[in-house]
Amino acid sequence: MTRAKNALAEHRRELLRQMLRIRRFEEKCVELYSAAKIRGFLHLYIGEEAVAVGALQALTPGDKVVSTYREHGHALVRGIPASSIMAEMYGRMNGCSHGRGGSMHLFDTERRFYGGNAIVGGGLPLAIGLALADRMRGEQRVTACFFGDGAVAEGEFHECLNLAALWELPVLFCCENNLYAMGTALAIEHKQTDLAMRASTYEMPAWPVDGMDVLAVEETASHAAEAVREGGGPHFLELRTYRFRAHSMYDPDRYRDRAEIEEWKRRDPIDALVRREKISSDEMTVIDKEVAGEISDAIEFAEAGELEPVESLTRFVYSPGSPGGGPP
Amino acid sequence: MTRAKNALAEHRRELLRQMLRIRRFEEKCVELYSAAKIRGFLHLYIGEEAVAVGALQALTPGDKVVSTYREHGHALVRGIPASSIMAEMYGRMNGCSHGRGGSMHLFDTERRFYGGNAIVGGGLPLAIGLALADRMRGEQRVTACFFGDGAVAEGEFHECLNLAALWELPVLFCCENNLYAMGTALAIEHKQTDLAMRASTYEMPAWPVDGMDVLAVEETASHAAEAVREGGGPHFLELRTYRFRAHSMYDPDRYRDRAEIEEWKRRDPIDALVRREKISSDEMTVIDKEVAGEISDAIEFAEAGELEPVESLTRFVYSPGSPGGGPP
Amino acid sequence: MNEPVKTTYREAMREALREALRRDDRVFLMGEDVGRYGGCFAVSLGLLEEFGPDRIRDTPLSESAFVGAGIGAAIAGMRPIVEIMTVNFSLLALDQILNNAATLLHMSGGQIGVPLVIRMTTGAGRQLAAQHSHSLEGWYAHIPGLRIVAPATLDDARGMLWAALEDPDPVLIFEHGGLYNTSGELATDAGTADIARAAVRRPGSHVSVIAYGGTLGKALMAAEELSSDGIEAEVIDLRTLRPLDDETIMDSVRRTHRVVLVDEGWRSGSLSAEITARIVEQAFYDLDSPIERVCTAEVPIPYAKHLEDAAIPQVEDVLAAVRRAVGDGG
Amino acid sequence: MNEPVKTTYREAMREALREALRRDDRVFLMGEDVGRYGGCFAVSLGLLEEFGPDRIRDTPLSESAFVGAGIGAAIAGMRPIVEIMTVNFSLLALDQILNNAATLLHMSGGQIGVPLVIRMTTGAGRQLAAQHSHSLEGWYAHIPGLRIVAPATLDDARGMLWAALEDPDPVLIFEHGGLYNTSGELATDAGTADIARAAVRRPGSHVSVIAYGGTLGKALMAAEELSSDGIEAEVIDLRTLRPLDDETIMDSVRRTHRVVLVDEGWRSGSLSAEITARIVEQAFYDLDSPIERVCTAEVPIPYAKHLEDAAIPQVEDVLAAVRRAVGDGG
Ligand SMILES: Cc1ncc(C[n+]2csc(CCOP(=O)(O)OP(=O)(O)O)c2C)c(N)n1
Ligand SMILES: Cc1ncc(C[n+]2csc(CCOP(=O)(O)OP(=O)(O)O)c2C)c(N)n1
Ligand SMILES: [Mg+2]
Ligand SMILES: [Mg+2]
């Protein structure tokens, strides 16, 4: 094998490892939720791993990410340590949001990860603003903004796509079309279900991508991100994917038929890459072990985390430098 | 001349008269504003008369109308007496909104005129609901919803077009594209300035129309309204027009160059129809006199109107049938 | 009244919906996931099957549009029940609620009534963090033209909806998320409830403890405990937050001379501030001690359980406030 | 301080903008018609010519998007000044203001500061009718994480903006539409103003009249008239509506023992309710008579002038309230 081929194989093995990290991390979250270690809303990304892993390959450390309440995958791939994500879900001080945010509100400014937004569509205007700042300062940075097919129905979607196009902002819109908004199917949400086509009417390049194929996602996202970085204005990716699990831990999933779910599971992005790259079961065992280790370390870290003293309840409402100082 | 020809001539003469009613009514409003008889915001329709006159020909008494703060034209053509509109602007009890609404909030449920909305885009959801009620009751009615090019940037525009298309609601969207939202030109508001094209992506028929040609507006609106009435779902008209006056009485109009305004004035919808129909100056004098009479009667009516007693200030906050009765 | 049956707040609410839909064909339910999903909190579960997609209408994520559509449909003579999944998302529809629903009757000189009912879940307590834990019902009570109700009991969960549908004006029903699973007995023929008056849920003579919705249970628990110390608290359930029933409040204050308000809203600008002001205006000389407010701390609700518990009113907080009120000035 | 010059509230505000834009290249102004039109109230007239379309940025009618864009730009290190033409339209951006601007610092455990300034015109009094006459600044003061200021004087119009830009947290500046044309003297070197404290605008010993923004002038006029009757009212300008400066308020109340609040918000749930509650909590035993609230009637503002005048606080209302306060219980 040539060196190039080796590198490529290495890289794809890394993509596989990243997808597995998300998968195993969330499988563990489910256990911990049942064990009441994690509370609140928990939205799983299982089945959609190829989207986060593929799309985020296109970003550099200087780029920015805005996500939703279904963001464990984006956070892990972006480099927020599994340990501080887990600690956050435990509500501990060593969590990436100091225990204040939980599963839906992961933040890490060092990695330029701007959260975890639990209002559908609420992250889009933030992404516009982050990109506007870069644009005004002439910095060649990309802001990747993840949101779902349901968010496309919100007025903010429309306002933000127009604004991004109008002001030629360096935003990479990543629409995770998993065919459902909670229990509401795409065709019940939208008259026009071709989301990429709709985005293109704002005069921005918009491409549909097979979101179950990590290599396809990576390739398209890289092209798009490059174009954005070069000053080509906003680009839009419709990433066609599917969630294998219910919307959240509260969701009995009555609205999808089993056959449909099984059908999509046959397209599991992890299995697909394993087959395609002919990853041996030995190799898998190695990766699995490595990932398992990372996750058990994460749990240890979370368990060891301290609870913030109740006395500091009203911290983080106003900044230290606030005139007259803090709360009313 | 055959009878048919006569009837046609008669009809067009009526269209002319309606446009003149709006023009003269508003010219008088300007005088009365300077005389401080009318206060608050006053938005003139002068130059856009062909839109209201042409579009509203397509409606029957059972149909519904939702408008904006620039609604004198729609109100007059829909049949709200000039007198009660004038009295409303005087803030008198005999005004069509009892003096509570003023120029921006004309209402008349008898004529199914649902106002006068001063929040840009705010009327669209109402129109959706009015049409939804008709649709659920299986009534073959059309709801005509007027709004401007600026409103197209609001999130509600996007939400409402999707909803109307998704639920096949009998709405006739009448977008009055006068090229400006206050001082902001179309291309500064929108990346994609072809508004009809944008509407069509919601899968509804959408046509641009010369809004300075009352006959063209009438013809297109009639086709569209028929289709809506027959169950064809929502239709969208982009009525290309221009306001000859400033945005409101407060507006110094610094943002448009005089040449552009003059250019459009050459396309005055009233002059155009007069030329086309070869209306004689004698005939014009007759119409003018008739219209002038209507307007001076309106002023007399308004001047004679009573002011509502201050004691009834909190009327109309809760309905008579309100449990426990009215205000807190 | 016949045979009471065991039920829950959720089921009582569902029964109220079912009855309304059967009783009046102008009534329909519209909102996100009310149909196929069965309602975010399973309140409307089964209604789609009984009434069909036309009357149990799943909407896209377009809060402003479907709330405004409810307003328009109400104006046109329908009796829409719009469900905004939670109060947290209602901000996206606030322009329609304030500038249209609450205002059209007045702007039109009395022509345009808006007989609209909007239901939404409110409140904290389930570790849903800052964006999903708002208690804004008291904030909505600032808006003239609206009626705001907060059912806290099974009877009110069952009875307030029909009363709201009979109201010619817009009514907002706030259902505290912590109440859906509360269970108890309800008469099968439980009828419509009054939505104009507060109710005394527990008589007492030493102090008036005024609560509503999610805080009523805590107030009653505190009252029980206090009674064993010989302090008899009168517990008032506001029920309707706008218009407020001053009469019931003042009547109690004039008898107890001491007041504790329990309110899950953020303290500053809370509903309890308004009630305090009214008591000062109407019963100042009857007060023996400062009015105590037990409210939510002025902080976006944190995810961590111990911090969330510390942020929102607890029984202990009510106990402490009552003891301060009774101790002082007496 | 050097040579004062004659100027207006509008010009003082414009000077403050100009200075900020010159002083810090991270500052930019964004909003509807701020550029080519010159600002709906001509506040930003001429700034486009001086600073160009990149820093004086006309936006489409997309309140939620451009307010949210201001939040994002602030997070990224810029110092945006977002102009929402009037408070009436801010409802369309309220989700961004409450769920993002006010909340991100907390949800992120202190990582994400939002140094954003939002300016908006507020208030009634110009016959603009129900949808264009809201006074919601007191309502916004309910939200933790925000600072709310209301400049009522030329000095504050000139000085509060820079202070707001130096604040690490989001600041909302409410400019009463009736103040733009007020004129007076202002030092050419007038500097930045404190945005943490209230101010005593007129000392007095008989009653504390507490006002802000659009109602300060009316309070001062009333005080003048009262003084000729031998009643010396102390007039307090709140200046910052959140966080409230309790110290200045209580200090005055402890001296005068009587309070009248003048507030253009709707009475129920108004800022004056919160201030009443705080006075009761902190200075109950200092009060000699019930606290009087002079607020806007609970009605959407009517168009007709005589009705609008009757709906909002007038000097006569303040006079009557003070006389009641001083007459009572004394
Ligand atoms: C404005 C708003 N409305 C409703 C909700 C409740 N909700 C949370 S997720 C969700 C579905 C969103 O679907 P989509 O955008 O497709 O994202 P997905 O969950 O499928 O990843 C809904 C309705 C919310 N969080 N915010
Ligand atoms: C939500 C909202 N934002 C801003 C305004 C202030 N405003 C009133 S009219 C207007 C321009 C609207 O332009 P367009 O929709 O094209 O209608 P036109 O006035 O040109 O007829 C603006 C910005 C408003 N009334 N509502
Ligand atoms: Mg989805
Ligand atoms: Mg326009």
PDB file of C-alpha atoms and ligand atoms in Angstrom, chain B residues 48 69-70 148-150 176-182 243, ligand 4:
ATOM      1  CA  GLU B  48     -51.144  52.832  -5.947  1.00  0.00           C
ATOM      2  CA  TYR B  69     -51.846  50.776   7.897  1.00  0.00           C
ATOM      3  CA  ARG B  70     -51.888  51.993   4.277  1.00  0.00           C
ATOM      4  CA  GLY B 148     -46.068  45.268   1.175  1.00  0.00           C
ATOM      5  CA  ASP B 149     -42.706  44.202  -0.208  1.00  0.00           C
ATOM      6  CA  GLY B 150     -41.147  44.905   3.170  1.00  0.00           C
ATOM      7  CA  GLU B 176     -48.084  45.552  -3.035  1.00  0.00           C
ATOM      8  CA  ASN B 177     -44.526  45.877  -4.230  1.00  0.00           C
ATOM      9  CA  ASN B 178     -43.907  49.615  -4.284  1.00  0.00           C
ATOM     10  CA  LEU B 179     -40.130  49.072  -4.268  1.00  0.00           C
ATOM     11  CA  TYR B 180     -39.569  50.549  -0.805  1.00  0.00           C
ATOM     12  CA  ALA B 181     -40.109  49.645   2.815  1.00  0.00           C
ATOM     13  CA  MET B 182     -40.027  53.092   4.354  1.00  0.00           C
ATOM     14  CA  ARG B 243     -46.106  55.431  -3.954  1.00  0.00           C
TER      15      ARG B 243
HETATM   16 MG    MG E   4     -43.278  48.821   0.159  1.00  0.00          MG
END
